[in-house]
mmCIF file as gemmi writes it, N, C-alpha and C atoms, coordinates in Angstrom:
data_model
loop_
_atom_site.group_PDB
_atom_site.id
_atom_site.type_symbol
_atom_site.label_atom_id
_atom_site.label_alt_id
_atom_site.label_comp_id
_atom_site.label_asym_id
_atom_site.label_entity_id
_atom_site.label_seq_id
_atom_site.pdbx_PDB_ins_code
_atom_site.Cartn_x
_atom_site.Cartn_y
_atom_site.Cartn_z
_atom_site.occupancy
_atom_site.B_iso_or_equiv
_atom_site.pdbx_formal_charge
_atom_site.auth_seq_id
_atom_site.auth_asym_id
_atom_site.pdbx_PDB_model_num
ATOM 1 N N . MET Axp A 1 ? 12.872 5.425 -9.329 1 0 ? 1 A 1
ATOM 2 C CA . MET Axp A 1 ? 13.208 5.42 -7.913 1 0 ? 1 A 1
ATOM 3 C C . MET Axp A 1 ? 12.142 6.2 -7.145 1 0 ? 1 A 1
ATOM 4 N N . ARG Axp A 2 ? 11.622 5.596 -6.103 1 0 ? 2 A 1
ATOM 5 C CA . ARG Axp A 2 ? 10.572 6.241 -5.317 1 0 ? 2 A 1
ATOM 6 C C . ARG Axp A 2 ? 11.189 7.083 -4.218 1 0 ? 2 A 1
ATOM 7 N N . THR Axp A 3 ? 10.457 8.084 -3.807 1 0 ? 3 A 1
ATOM 8 C CA . THR Axp A 3 ? 10.928 8.969 -2.751 1 0 ? 3 A 1
ATOM 9 C C . THR Axp A 3 ? 10.42 8.494 -1.401 1 0 ? 3 A 1
ATOM 10 N N . ASN Axp A 4 ? 10.868 9.154 -0.347 1 0 ? 4 A 1
ATOM 11 C CA . ASN Axp A 4 ? 10.398 8.823 0.988 1 0 ? 4 A 1
ATOM 12 C C . ASN Axp A 4 ? 8.943 9.245 1.135 1 0 ? 4 A 1
ATOM 13 N N . LEU Axp A 5 ? 8.159 8.384 1.742 1 0 ? 5 A 1
ATOM 14 C CA . LEU Axp A 5 ? 6.733 8.633 1.858 1 0 ? 5 A 1
ATOM 15 C C . LEU Axp A 5 ? 6.27 8.518 3.297 1 0 ? 5 A 1
ATOM 16 N N . GLY Axp A 6 ? 5.372 9.404 3.693 1 0 ? 6 A 1
ATOM 17 C CA . GLY Axp A 6 ? 4.664 9.254 4.956 1 0 ? 6 A 1
ATOM 18 C C . GLY Axp A 6 ? 3.506 8.298 4.748 1 0 ? 6 A 1
ATOM 19 N N . ARG Axp A 7 ? 2.815 7.959 5.799 1 0 ? 7 A 1
ATOM 20 C CA . ARG Axp A 7 ? 1.727 6.982 5.697 1 0 ? 7 A 1
ATOM 21 C C . ARG Axp A 7 ? 0.638 7.421 4.735 1 0 ? 7 A 1
ATOM 22 N N . MET Axp A 8 ? 0.194 8.674 4.796 1 0 ? 8 A 1
ATOM 23 C CA . MET Axp A 8 ? -0.89 9.126 3.924 1 0 ? 8 A 1
ATOM 24 C C . MET Axp A 8 ? -0.443 9.144 2.462 1 0 ? 8 A 1
ATOM 25 N N . ALA Axp A 9 ? 0.788 9.546 2.197 1 0 ? 9 A 1
ATOM 26 C CA . ALA Axp A 9 ? 1.293 9.545 0.827 1 0 ? 9 A 1
ATOM 27 C C . ALA Axp A 9 ? 1.396 8.12 0.309 1 0 ? 9 A 1
ATOM 28 N N . LEU Axp A 10 ? 1.786 7.198 1.166 1 0 ? 10 A 1
ATOM 29 C CA . LEU Axp A 10 ? 1.877 5.795 0.78 1 0 ? 10 A 1
ATOM 30 C C . LEU Axp A 10 ? 0.503 5.273 0.393 1 0 ? 10 A 1
ATOM 31 N N . ILE Axp A 11 ? -0.501 5.593 1.172 1 0 ? 11 A 1
ATOM 32 C CA . ILE Axp A 11 ? -1.863 5.152 0.876 1 0 ? 11 A 1
ATOM 33 C C . ILE Axp A 11 ? -2.323 5.724 -0.463 1 0 ? 11 A 1
ATOM 34 N N . ALA Axp A 12 ? -2.021 7 -0.715 1 0 ? 12 A 1
ATOM 35 C CA . ALA Axp A 12 ? -2.405 7.626 -1.982 1 0 ? 12 A 1
ATOM 36 C C . ALA Axp A 12 ? -1.699 6.953 -3.15 1 0 ? 12 A 1
ATOM 37 N N . LEU Axp A 13 ? -0.409 6.661 -3.001 1 0 ? 13 A 1
ATOM 38 C CA . LEU Axp A 13 ? 0.358 6.007 -4.065 1 0 ? 13 A 1
ATOM 39 C C . LEU Axp A 13 ? -0.207 4.635 -4.365 1 0 ? 13 A 1
ATOM 40 N N . LEU Axp A 14 ? -0.472 3.86 -3.336 1 0 ? 14 A 1
ATOM 41 C CA . LEU Axp A 14 ? -0.965 2.51 -3.549 1 0 ? 14 A 1
ATOM 42 C C . LEU Axp A 14 ? -2.361 2.524 -4.142 1 0 ? 14 A 1
ATOM 43 N N . GLY Axp A 15 ? -3.175 3.465 -3.706 1 0 ? 15 A 1
ATOM 44 C CA . GLY Axp A 15 ? -4.504 3.594 -4.296 1 0 ? 15 A 1
ATOM 45 C C . GLY Axp A 15 ? -4.431 3.918 -5.778 1 0 ? 15 A 1
ATOM 46 N N . ALA Axp A 16 ? -3.457 4.739 -6.151 1 0 ? 16 A 1
ATOM 47 C CA . ALA Axp A 16 ? -3.27 5.078 -7.564 1 0 ? 16 A 1
ATOM 48 C C . ALA Axp A 16 ? -2.866 3.846 -8.361 1 0 ? 16 A 1
ATOM 49 N N . GLY Axp A 17 ? -2.11 2.945 -7.74 1 0 ? 17 A 1
ATOM 50 C CA . GLY Axp A 17 ? -1.711 1.709 -8.401 1 0 ? 17 A 1
ATOM 51 C C . GLY Axp A 17 ? -2.884 0.798 -8.691 1 0 ? 17 A 1
ATOM 52 N N . LEU Axp A 18 ? -3.987 0.987 -7.988 1 0 ? 18 A 1
ATOM 53 C CA . LEU Axp A 18 ? -5.173 0.171 -8.191 1 0 ? 18 A 1
ATOM 54 C C . LEU Axp A 18 ? -6.181 0.824 -9.126 1 0 ? 18 A 1
ATOM 55 N N . SER Axp A 19 ? -5.889 2.012 -9.614 1 0 ? 19 A 1
ATOM 56 C CA . SER Axp A 19 ? -6.89 2.773 -10.363 1 0 ? 19 A 1
ATOM 57 C C . SER Axp A 19 ? -7.279 2.125 -11.679 1 0 ? 19 A 1
ATOM 58 N N . GLY Axp A 20 ? -6.485 1.187 -12.183 1 0 ? 20 A 1
ATOM 59 C CA . GLY Axp A 20 ? -6.85 0.514 -13.419 1 0 ? 20 A 1
ATOM 60 C C . GLY Axp A 20 ? -7.89 -0.566 -13.23 1 0 ? 20 A 1
ATOM 61 N N . CYS Axp A 21 ? -8.254 -0.892 -12.008 1 0 ? 21 A 1
ATOM 62 C CA . CYS Axp A 21 ? -9.25 -1.917 -11.742 1 0 ? 21 A 1
ATOM 63 C C . CYS Axp A 21 ? -10.637 -1.373 -12.073 1 0 ? 21 A 1
ATOM 64 N N . ALA Axp A 22 ? -11.549 -2.289 -12.407 1 0 ? 22 A 1
ATOM 65 C CA . ALA Axp A 22 ? -12.862 -1.897 -12.906 1 0 ? 22 A 1
ATOM 66 C C . ALA Axp A 22 ? -13.731 -1.197 -11.872 1 0 ? 22 A 1
ATOM 67 N N . SER Axp A 23 ? -13.599 -1.527 -10.601 1 0 ? 23 A 1
ATOM 68 C CA . SER Axp A 23 ? -14.425 -0.911 -9.569 1 0 ? 23 A 1
ATOM 69 C C . SER Axp A 23 ? -13.576 -0.695 -8.331 1 0 ? 23 A 1
ATOM 70 N N . GLY Axp A 24 ? -14.177 -0.176 -7.278 1 0 ? 24 A 1
ATOM 71 C CA . GLY Axp A 24 ? -13.423 0.07 -6.059 1 0 ? 24 A 1
ATOM 72 C C . GLY Axp A 24 ? -13.064 -1.214 -5.346 1 0 ? 24 A 1
ATOM 73 N N . GLY Axp A 25 ? -12.031 -1.158 -4.522 1 0 ? 25 A 1
ATOM 74 C CA . GLY Axp A 25 ? -11.6 -2.337 -3.78 1 0 ? 25 A 1
ATOM 75 C C . GLY Axp A 25 ? -10.905 -1.96 -2.492 1 0 ? 25 A 1
ATOM 76 N N . LEU Axp A 26 ? -10.724 -2.962 -1.644 1 0 ? 26 A 1
ATOM 77 C CA . LEU Axp A 26 ? -10.086 -2.79 -0.344 1 0 ? 26 A 1
ATOM 78 C C . LEU Axp A 26 ? -9.097 -3.922 -0.145 1 0 ? 26 A 1
ATOM 79 N N . VAL Axp A 27 ? -7.84 -3.575 0.177 1 0 ? 27 A 1
ATOM 80 C CA . VAL Axp A 27 ? -6.788 -4.575 0.343 1 0 ? 27 A 1
ATOM 81 C C . VAL Axp A 27 ? -6.083 -4.354 1.669 1 0 ? 27 A 1
ATOM 82 N N . ASN Axp A 28 ? -5.868 -5.418 2.413 1 0 ? 28 A 1
ATOM 83 C CA . ASN Axp A 28 ? -5.09 -5.385 3.639 1 0 ? 28 A 1
ATOM 84 C C . ASN Axp A 28 ? -3.743 -6.014 3.316 1 0 ? 28 A 1
ATOM 85 N N . LEU Axp A 29 ? -2.664 -5.239 3.442 1 0 ? 29 A 1
ATOM 86 C CA . LEU Axp A 29 ? -1.309 -5.713 3.149 1 0 ? 29 A 1
ATOM 87 C C . LEU Axp A 29 ? -0.484 -5.844 4.418 1 0 ? 29 A 1
ATOM 88 N N . ASN Axp A 30 ? 0.486 -6.753 4.368 1 0 ? 30 A 1
ATOM 89 C CA . ASN Axp A 30 ? 1.483 -6.908 5.419 1 0 ? 30 A 1
ATOM 90 C C . ASN Axp A 30 ? 2.83 -6.899 4.71 1 0 ? 30 A 1
ATOM 91 N N . CYS Axp A 31 ? 3.679 -5.895 5.019 1 0 ? 31 A 1
ATOM 92 C CA . CYS Axp A 31 ? 4.962 -5.735 4.328 1 0 ? 31 A 1
ATOM 93 C C . CYS Axp A 31 ? 6.113 -5.718 5.321 1 0 ? 31 A 1
ATOM 94 N N . GLY Axp A 32 ? 7.252 -6.251 4.888 1 0 ? 32 A 1
ATOM 95 C CA . GLY Axp A 32 ? 8.472 -6.134 5.659 1 0 ? 32 A 1
ATOM 96 C C . GLY Axp A 32 ? 8.982 -4.71 5.566 1 0 ? 32 A 1
ATOM 97 N N . VAL Axp A 33 ? 9.575 -4.223 6.661 1 0 ? 33 A 1
ATOM 98 C CA . VAL Axp A 33 ? 10.123 -2.863 6.678 1 0 ? 33 A 1
ATOM 99 C C . VAL Axp A 33 ? 11.585 -2.943 7.097 1 0 ? 33 A 1
ATOM 100 N N . ALA Axp A 34 ? 12.483 -2.516 6.215 1 0 ? 34 A 1
ATOM 101 C CA . ALA Axp A 34 ? 13.911 -2.483 6.528 1 0 ? 34 A 1
ATOM 102 C C . ALA Axp A 34 ? 14.199 -1.286 7.435 1 0 ? 34 A 1
ATOM 103 N N . ALA Axp A 35 ? 15.386 -1.263 8.018 1 0 ? 35 A 1
ATOM 104 C CA . ALA Axp A 35 ? 15.773 -0.18 8.924 1 0 ? 35 A 1
ATOM 105 C C . ALA Axp A 35 ? 15.703 1.187 8.252 1 0 ? 35 A 1
ATOM 106 N N . ASP Axp A 36 ? 15.907 1.229 6.929 1 0 ? 36 A 1
ATOM 107 C CA . ASP Axp A 36 ? 15.833 2.505 6.201 1 0 ? 36 A 1
ATOM 108 C C . ASP Axp A 36 ? 14.421 2.823 5.704 1 0 ? 36 A 1
ATOM 109 N N . GLY Axp A 37 ? 13.428 1.995 6.074 1 0 ? 37 A 1
ATOM 110 C CA . GLY Axp A 37 ? 12.042 2.25 5.714 1 0 ? 37 A 1
ATOM 111 C C . GLY Axp A 37 ? 11.579 1.622 4.42 1 0 ? 37 A 1
ATOM 112 N N . LEU Axp A 38 ? 12.449 0.882 3.738 1 0 ? 38 A 1
ATOM 113 C CA . LEU Axp A 38 ? 12.093 0.262 2.466 1 0 ? 38 A 1
ATOM 114 C C . LEU Axp A 38 ? 11.136 -0.907 2.69 1 0 ? 38 A 1
ATOM 115 N N . LEU Axp A 39 ? 10.011 -0.913 1.959 1 0 ? 39 A 1
ATOM 116 C CA . LEU Axp A 39 ? 9.041 -1.994 2.061 1 0 ? 39 A 1
ATOM 117 C C . LEU Axp A 39 ? 9.423 -3.127 1.119 1 0 ? 39 A 1
ATOM 118 N N . SER Axp A 40 ? 9.253 -4.36 1.593 1 0 ? 40 A 1
ATOM 119 C CA . SER Axp A 40 ? 9.545 -5.527 0.758 1 0 ? 40 A 1
ATOM 120 C C . SER Axp A 40 ? 8.704 -6.704 1.229 1 0 ? 40 A 1
ATOM 121 N N . ASN Axp A 41 ? 8.709 -7.767 0.429 1 0 ? 41 A 1
ATOM 122 C CA . ASN Axp A 41 ? 8.028 -9.012 0.786 1 0 ? 41 A 1
ATOM 123 C C . ASN Axp A 41 ? 6.595 -8.736 1.24 1 0 ? 41 A 1
ATOM 124 N N . CYS Axp A 42 ? 5.854 -7.974 0.443 1 0 ? 42 A 1
ATOM 125 C CA . CYS Axp A 42 ? 4.476 -7.62 0.788 1 0 ? 42 A 1
ATOM 126 C C . CYS Axp A 42 ? 3.548 -8.794 0.515 1 0 ? 42 A 1
ATOM 127 N N . LEU Axp A 43 ? 2.725 -9.08 1.5 1 0 ? 43 A 1
ATOM 128 C CA . LEU Axp A 43 ? 1.776 -10.18 1.417 1 0 ? 43 A 1
ATOM 129 C C . LEU Axp A 43 ? 0.358 -9.634 1.49 1 0 ? 43 A 1
ATOM 130 N N . VAL Axp A 44 ? -0.525 -10.204 0.698 1 0 ? 44 A 1
ATOM 131 C CA . VAL Axp A 44 ? -1.934 -9.821 0.73 1 0 ? 44 A 1
ATOM 132 C C . VAL Axp A 44 ? -2.599 -10.606 1.855 1 0 ? 44 A 1
ATOM 133 N N . VAL Axp A 45 ? -3.09 -9.889 2.857 1 0 ? 45 A 1
ATOM 134 C CA . VAL Axp A 45 ? -3.797 -10.513 3.97 1 0 ? 45 A 1
ATOM 135 C C . VAL Axp A 45 ? -5.239 -10.771 3.559 1 0 ? 45 A 1
ATOM 136 N N . SER Axp A 46 ? -5.853 -9.785 2.9 1 0 ? 46 A 1
ATOM 137 C CA . SER Axp A 46 ? -7.217 -9.932 2.395 1 0 ? 46 A 1
ATOM 138 C C . SER Axp A 46 ? -7.446 -8.919 1.293 1 0 ? 46 A 1
ATOM 139 N N . GLU Axp A 47 ? -8.429 -9.209 0.45 1 0 ? 47 A 1
ATOM 140 C CA . GLU Axp A 47 ? -8.831 -8.271 -0.592 1 0 ? 47 A 1
ATOM 141 C C . GLU Axp A 47 ? -10.328 -8.427 -0.834 1 0 ? 47 A 1
ATOM 142 N N . ASN Axp A 48 ? -10.975 -7.306 -1.118 1 0 ? 48 A 1
ATOM 143 C CA . ASN Axp A 48 ? -12.391 -7.322 -1.379 1 0 ? 48 A 1
ATOM 144 C C . ASN Axp A 48 ? -12.694 -6.311 -2.469 1 0 ? 48 A 1
ATOM 145 N N . PRO Axp A 49 ? -13.3 -6.711 -3.574 1 0 ? 49 A 1
ATOM 146 C CA . PRO Axp A 49 ? -13.767 -8.048 -3.87 1 0 ? 49 A 1
ATOM 147 C C . PRO Axp A 49 ? -12.594 -8.974 -4.181 1 0 ? 49 A 1
ATOM 148 N N . PRO Axp A 50 ? -12.776 -10.271 -3.892 1 0 ? 50 A 1
ATOM 149 C CA . PRO Axp A 50 ? -11.69 -11.228 -4.124 1 0 ? 50 A 1
ATOM 150 C C . PRO Axp A 50 ? -11.484 -11.535 -5.611 1 0 ? 50 A 1
ATOM 151 N N . ASN Axp A 51 ? -10.272 -11.938 -5.923 1 0 ? 51 A 1
ATOM 152 C CA . ASN Axp A 51 ? -9.927 -12.449 -7.258 1 0 ? 51 A 1
ATOM 153 C C . ASN Axp A 51 ? -10.147 -11.461 -8.404 1 0 ? 51 A 1
ATOM 154 N N . GLU Axp A 52 ? -9.997 -10.172 -8.117 1 0 ? 52 A 1
ATOM 155 C CA . GLU Axp A 52 ? -10.11 -9.173 -9.186 1 0 ? 52 A 1
ATOM 156 C C . GLU Axp A 52 ? -8.804 -8.409 -9.386 1 0 ? 52 A 1
ATOM 157 N N . GLY Axp A 53 ? -7.743 -8.846 -8.733 1 0 ? 53 A 1
ATOM 158 C CA . GLY Axp A 53 ? -6.437 -8.252 -8.954 1 0 ? 53 A 1
ATOM 159 C C . GLY Axp A 53 ? -6.052 -7.119 -8.031 1 0 ? 53 A 1
ATOM 160 N N . TYR Axp A 54 ? -6.929 -6.744 -7.112 1 0 ? 54 A 1
ATOM 161 C CA . TYR Axp A 54 ? -6.613 -5.638 -6.207 1 0 ? 54 A 1
ATOM 162 C C . TYR Axp A 54 ? -5.407 -5.957 -5.326 1 0 ? 54 A 1
ATOM 163 N N . GLY Axp A 55 ? -5.388 -7.159 -4.758 1 0 ? 55 A 1
ATOM 164 C CA . GLY Axp A 55 ? -4.29 -7.533 -3.869 1 0 ? 55 A 1
ATOM 165 C C . GLY Axp A 55 ? -2.95 -7.519 -4.574 1 0 ? 55 A 1
ATOM 166 N N . ALA Axp A 56 ? -2.902 -8.131 -5.747 1 0 ? 56 A 1
ATOM 167 C CA . ALA Axp A 56 ? -1.646 -8.187 -6.507 1 0 ? 56 A 1
ATOM 168 C C . ALA Axp A 56 ? -1.191 -6.785 -6.899 1 0 ? 56 A 1
ATOM 169 N N . ALA Axp A 57 ? -2.124 -5.935 -7.317 1 0 ? 57 A 1
ATOM 170 C CA . ALA Axp A 57 ? -1.766 -4.565 -7.719 1 0 ? 57 A 1
ATOM 171 C C . ALA Axp A 57 ? -1.235 -3.774 -6.527 1 0 ? 57 A 1
ATOM 172 N N . ALA Axp A 58 ? -1.872 -3.919 -5.368 1 0 ? 58 A 1
ATOM 173 C CA . ALA Axp A 58 ? -1.416 -3.199 -4.175 1 0 ? 58 A 1
ATOM 174 C C . ALA Axp A 58 ? -0.038 -3.679 -3.745 1 0 ? 58 A 1
ATOM 175 N N . ALA Axp A 59 ? 0.183 -4.989 -3.763 1 0 ? 59 A 1
ATOM 176 C CA . ALA Axp A 59 ? 1.487 -5.536 -3.367 1 0 ? 59 A 1
ATOM 177 C C . ALA Axp A 59 ? 2.589 -5.068 -4.312 1 0 ? 59 A 1
ATOM 178 N N . ARG Axp A 60 ? 2.317 -5.074 -5.621 1 0 ? 60 A 1
ATOM 179 C CA . ARG Axp A 60 ? 3.307 -4.589 -6.603 1 0 ? 60 A 1
ATOM 180 C C . ARG Axp A 60 ? 3.623 -3.121 -6.363 1 0 ? 60 A 1
ATOM 181 N N . SER Axp A 61 ? 2.602 -2.333 -6.078 1 0 ? 61 A 1
ATOM 182 C CA . SER Axp A 61 ? 2.807 -0.897 -5.861 1 0 ? 61 A 1
ATOM 183 C C . SER Axp A 61 ? 3.609 -0.627 -4.596 1 0 ? 61 A 1
ATOM 184 N N . ALA Axp A 62 ? 3.421 -1.456 -3.575 1 0 ? 62 A 1
ATOM 185 C CA . ALA Axp A 62 ? 4.095 -1.241 -2.293 1 0 ? 62 A 1
ATOM 186 C C . ALA Axp A 62 ? 5.567 -1.631 -2.334 1 0 ? 62 A 1
ATOM 187 N N . GLU Axp A 63 ? 5.91 -2.676 -3.082 1 0 ? 63 A 1
ATOM 188 C CA . GLU Axp A 63 ? 7.294 -3.157 -3.131 1 0 ? 63 A 1
ATOM 189 C C . GLU Axp A 63 ? 8.24 -2.033 -3.539 1 0 ? 63 A 1
ATOM 190 N N . GLY Axp A 64 ? 9.284 -1.801 -2.772 1 0 ? 64 A 1
ATOM 191 C CA . GLY Axp A 64 ? 10.281 -0.79 -3.099 1 0 ? 64 A 1
ATOM 192 C C . GLY Axp A 64 ? 9.939 0.612 -2.638 1 0 ? 64 A 1
ATOM 193 N N . THR Axp A 65 ? 8.75 0.788 -2.056 1 0 ? 65 A 1
ATOM 194 C CA . THR Axp A 65 ? 8.386 2.091 -1.515 1 0 ? 65 A 1
ATOM 195 C C . THR Axp A 65 ? 9.116 2.285 -0.191 1 0 ? 65 A 1
ATOM 196 N N . ARG Axp A 66 ? 9.571 3.487 0.053 1 0 ? 66 A 1
ATOM 197 C CA . ARG Axp A 66 ? 10.3 3.787 1.284 1 0 ? 66 A 1
ATOM 198 C C . ARG Axp A 66 ? 9.459 4.705 2.164 1 0 ? 66 A 1
ATOM 199 N N . LEU Axp A 67 ? 9.26 4.305 3.415 1 0 ? 67 A 1
ATOM 200 C CA . LEU Axp A 67 ? 8.544 5.139 4.369 1 0 ? 67 A 1
ATOM 201 C C . LEU Axp A 67 ? 9.397 6.346 4.741 1 0 ? 67 A 1
ATOM 202 N N . SER Axp A 68 ? 8.757 7.434 5.085 1 0 ? 68 A 1
ATOM 203 C CA . SER Axp A 68 ? 9.478 8.658 5.424 1 0 ? 68 A 1
ATOM 204 C C . SER Axp A 68 ? 10.241 8.503 6.743 1 0 ? 68 A 1
ATOM 205 N N . GLU Axp A 69 ? 11.204 9.381 6.947 1 0 ? 69 A 1
ATOM 206 C CA . GLU Axp A 69 ? 11.963 9.38 8.205 1 0 ? 69 A 1
ATOM 207 C C . GLU Axp A 69 ? 11.039 9.61 9.39 1 0 ? 69 A 1
ATOM 208 N N . ALA Axp A 70 ? 10.049 10.48 9.208 1 0 ? 70 A 1
ATOM 209 C CA . ALA Axp A 70 ? 9.104 10.756 10.295 1 0 ? 70 A 1
ATOM 210 C C . ALA Axp A 70 ? 8.326 9.498 10.671 1 0 ? 70 A 1
ATOM 211 N N . THR Axp A 71 ? 7.923 8.738 9.68 1 0 ? 71 A 1
ATOM 212 C CA . THR Axp A 71 ? 7.198 7.497 9.942 1 0 ? 71 A 1
ATOM 213 C C . THR Axp A 71 ? 8.108 6.484 10.63 1 0 ? 71 A 1
ATOM 214 N N . MET Axp A 72 ? 9.387 6.49 10.269 1 0 ? 72 A 1
ATOM 215 C CA . MET Axp A 72 ? 10.333 5.499 10.796 1 0 ? 72 A 1
ATOM 216 C C . MET Axp A 72 ? 10.929 5.905 12.148 1 0 ? 72 A 1
ATOM 217 N N . ARG Axp A 73 ? 10.514 7.026 12.723 1 0 ? 73 A 1
ATOM 218 C CA . ARG Axp A 73 ? 11.032 7.402 14.054 1 0 ? 73 A 1
ATOM 219 C C . ARG Axp A 73 ? 10.698 6.34 15.082 1 0 ? 73 A 1
ATOM 220 N N . GLU Axp A 74 ? 9.554 5.679 14.888 1 0 ? 74 A 1
ATOM 221 C CA . GLU Axp A 74 ? 9.16 4.569 15.749 1 0 ? 74 A 1
ATOM 222 C C . GLU Axp A 74 ? 8.893 3.365 14.853 1 0 ? 74 A 1
ATOM 223 N N . PRO Axp A 75 ? 9.963 2.683 14.398 1 0 ? 75 A 1
ATOM 224 C CA . PRO Axp A 75 ? 9.781 1.566 13.472 1 0 ? 75 A 1
ATOM 225 C C . PRO Axp A 75 ? 9.021 0.42 14.136 1 0 ? 75 A 1
ATOM 226 N N . PRO Axp A 76 ? 8.323 -0.381 13.343 1 0 ? 76 A 1
ATOM 227 C CA . PRO Axp A 76 ? 7.588 -1.502 13.913 1 0 ? 76 A 1
ATOM 228 C C . PRO Axp A 76 ? 8.529 -2.491 14.585 1 0 ? 76 A 1
ATOM 229 N N . ALA Axp A 77 ? 8.18 -2.93 15.774 1 0 ? 77 A 1
ATOM 230 C CA . ALA Axp A 77 ? 9.029 -3.845 16.539 1 0 ? 77 A 1
ATOM 231 C C . ALA Axp A 77 ? 9.235 -5.164 15.808 1 0 ? 77 A 1
ATOM 232 N N . SER Axp A 78 ? 8.233 -5.599 15.064 1 0 ? 78 A 1
ATOM 233 C CA . SER Axp A 78 ? 8.307 -6.887 14.375 1 0 ? 78 A 1
ATOM 234 C C . SER Axp A 78 ? 9.057 -6.811 13.051 1 0 ? 78 A 1
ATOM 235 N N . GLY Axp A 79 ? 9.335 -5.602 12.576 1 0 ? 79 A 1
ATOM 236 C CA . GLY Axp A 79 ? 9.968 -5.454 11.271 1 0 ? 79 A 1
ATOM 237 C C . GLY Axp A 79 ? 8.968 -5.58 10.134 1 0 ? 79 A 1
ATOM 238 N N . ARG Axp A 80 ? 7.682 -5.624 10.463 1 0 ? 80 A 1
ATOM 239 C CA . ARG Axp A 80 ? 6.617 -5.704 9.459 1 0 ? 80 A 1
ATOM 240 C C . ARG Axp A 80 ? 5.54 -4.679 9.805 1 0 ? 80 A 1
ATOM 241 N N . ILE Axp A 81 ? 4.784 -4.287 8.799 1 0 ? 81 A 1
ATOM 242 C CA . ILE Axp A 81 ? 3.726 -3.305 8.998 1 0 ? 81 A 1
ATOM 243 C C . ILE Axp A 81 ? 2.475 -3.774 8.267 1 0 ? 81 A 1
ATOM 244 N N . ASN Axp A 82 ? 1.331 -3.563 8.885 1 0 ? 82 A 1
ATOM 245 C CA . ASN Axp A 82 ? 0.034 -3.841 8.255 1 0 ? 82 A 1
ATOM 246 C C . ASN Axp A 82 ? -0.617 -2.52 7.892 1 0 ? 82 A 1
ATOM 247 N N . PHE Axp A 83 ? -1.243 -2.468 6.732 1 0 ? 83 A 1
ATOM 248 C CA . PHE Axp A 83 ? -2.015 -1.293 6.379 1 0 ? 83 A 1
ATOM 249 C C . PHE Axp A 83 ? -3.049 -1.661 5.335 1 0 ? 83 A 1
ATOM 250 N N . VAL Axp A 84 ? -4.053 -0.809 5.223 1 0 ? 84 A 1
ATOM 251 C CA . VAL Axp A 84 ? -5.165 -1.026 4.306 1 0 ? 84 A 1
ATOM 252 C C . VAL Axp A 84 ? -5.06 -0.043 3.148 1 0 ? 84 A 1
ATOM 253 N N . VAL Axp A 85 ? -5.295 -0.549 1.951 1 0 ? 85 A 1
ATOM 254 C CA . VAL Axp A 85 ? -5.306 0.271 0.748 1 0 ? 85 A 1
ATOM 255 C C . VAL Axp A 85 ? -6.72 0.249 0.189 1 0 ? 85 A 1
ATOM 256 N N . ARG Axp A 86 ? -7.271 1.421 -0.045 1 0 ? 86 A 1
ATOM 257 C CA . ARG Axp A 86 ? -8.624 1.525 -0.605 1 0 ? 86 A 1
ATOM 258 C C . ARG Axp A 86 ? -8.534 2.181 -1.974 1 0 ? 86 A 1
ATOM 259 N N . SER Axp A 87 ? -9.214 1.59 -2.934 1 0 ? 87 A 1
ATOM 260 C CA . SER Axp A 87 ? -9.28 2.16 -4.28 1 0 ? 87 A 1
ATOM 261 C C . SER Axp A 87 ? -10.731 2.476 -4.585 1 0 ? 87 A 1
ATOM 262 N N . VAL Axp A 88 ? -10.966 3.665 -5.098 1 0 ? 88 A 1
ATOM 263 C CA . VAL Axp A 88 ? -12.31 4.074 -5.456 1 0 ? 88 A 1
ATOM 264 C C . VAL Axp A 88 ? -12.315 4.428 -6.936 1 0 ? 88 A 1
ATOM 265 N N . GLN Axp A 89 ? -13.191 3.791 -7.682 1 0 ? 89 A 1
ATOM 266 C CA . GLN Axp A 89 ? -13.313 4.094 -9.108 1 0 ? 89 A 1
ATOM 267 C C . GLN Axp A 89 ? -14.193 5.327 -9.253 1 0 ? 89 A 1
ATOM 268 N N . LYS Axp A 90 ? -13.646 6.386 -9.826 1 0 ? 90 A 1
ATOM 269 C CA . LYS Axp A 90 ? -14.418 7.616 -10.032 1 0 ? 90 A 1
ATOM 270 C C . LYS Axp A 90 ? -15.333 7.471 -11.229 1 0 ? 90 A 1
ATOM 271 N N . THR Axp A 91 ? -16.524 7.999 -11.086 1 0 ? 91 A 1
ATOM 272 C CA . THR Axp A 91 ? -17.491 8.005 -12.191 1 0 ? 91 A 1
ATOM 273 C C . THR Axp A 91 ? -17.254 9.258 -13.021 1 0 ? 91 A 1
ATOM 274 N N . PRO Axp A 92 ? -17.109 9.105 -14.341 1 0 ? 92 A 1
ATOM 275 C CA . PRO Axp A 92 ? -16.894 10.294 -15.192 1 0 ? 92 A 1
ATOM 276 C C . PRO Axp A 92 ? -18.039 11.291 -15.04 1 0 ? 92 A 1
ATOM 277 N N . ALA Axp A 93 ? -17.713 12.582 -15.116 1 0 ? 93 A 1
ATOM 278 C CA . ALA Axp A 93 ? -18.732 13.632 -15.018 1 0 ? 93 A 1
ATOM 279 C C . ALA Axp A 93 ? -19.765 13.458 -16.128 1 0 ? 93 A 1
ATOM 280 N N . GLY Axp A 94 ? -21.016 13.662 -15.774 1 0 ? 94 A 1
ATOM 281 C CA . GLY Axp A 94 ? -22.087 13.564 -16.749 1 0 ? 94 A 1
ATOM 282 C C . GLY Axp A 94 ? -22.614 12.154 -16.947 1 0 ? 94 A 1
ATOM 283 N N . SER Axp A 95 ? -22.126 11.205 -16.152 1 0 ? 95 A 1
ATOM 284 C CA . SER Axp A 95 ? -22.597 9.819 -16.298 1 0 ? 95 A 1
ATOM 285 C C . SER Axp A 95 ? -23.815 9.572 -15.465 1 0 ? 95 A 1
């Protein structure tokens, strides 16, 4: 069960979900937001580089995540939210 997350914590969580990918990536997601802040029905708007699994990994990580109460004080009028997830592959020390 995931806890309530603010926007920055959500970005960190989703980025961690992409850490198994071979290199860095950038994903633009569009997710439904319930009245209680629960994200669902996440769609990949774009991913770069394409076809390397970044979009699918970000969408899987986002599903079931709940936005914090502070974030939900002004919920999106459309019931959906767009955000970008960035993953950076760290180079091991001494490489």
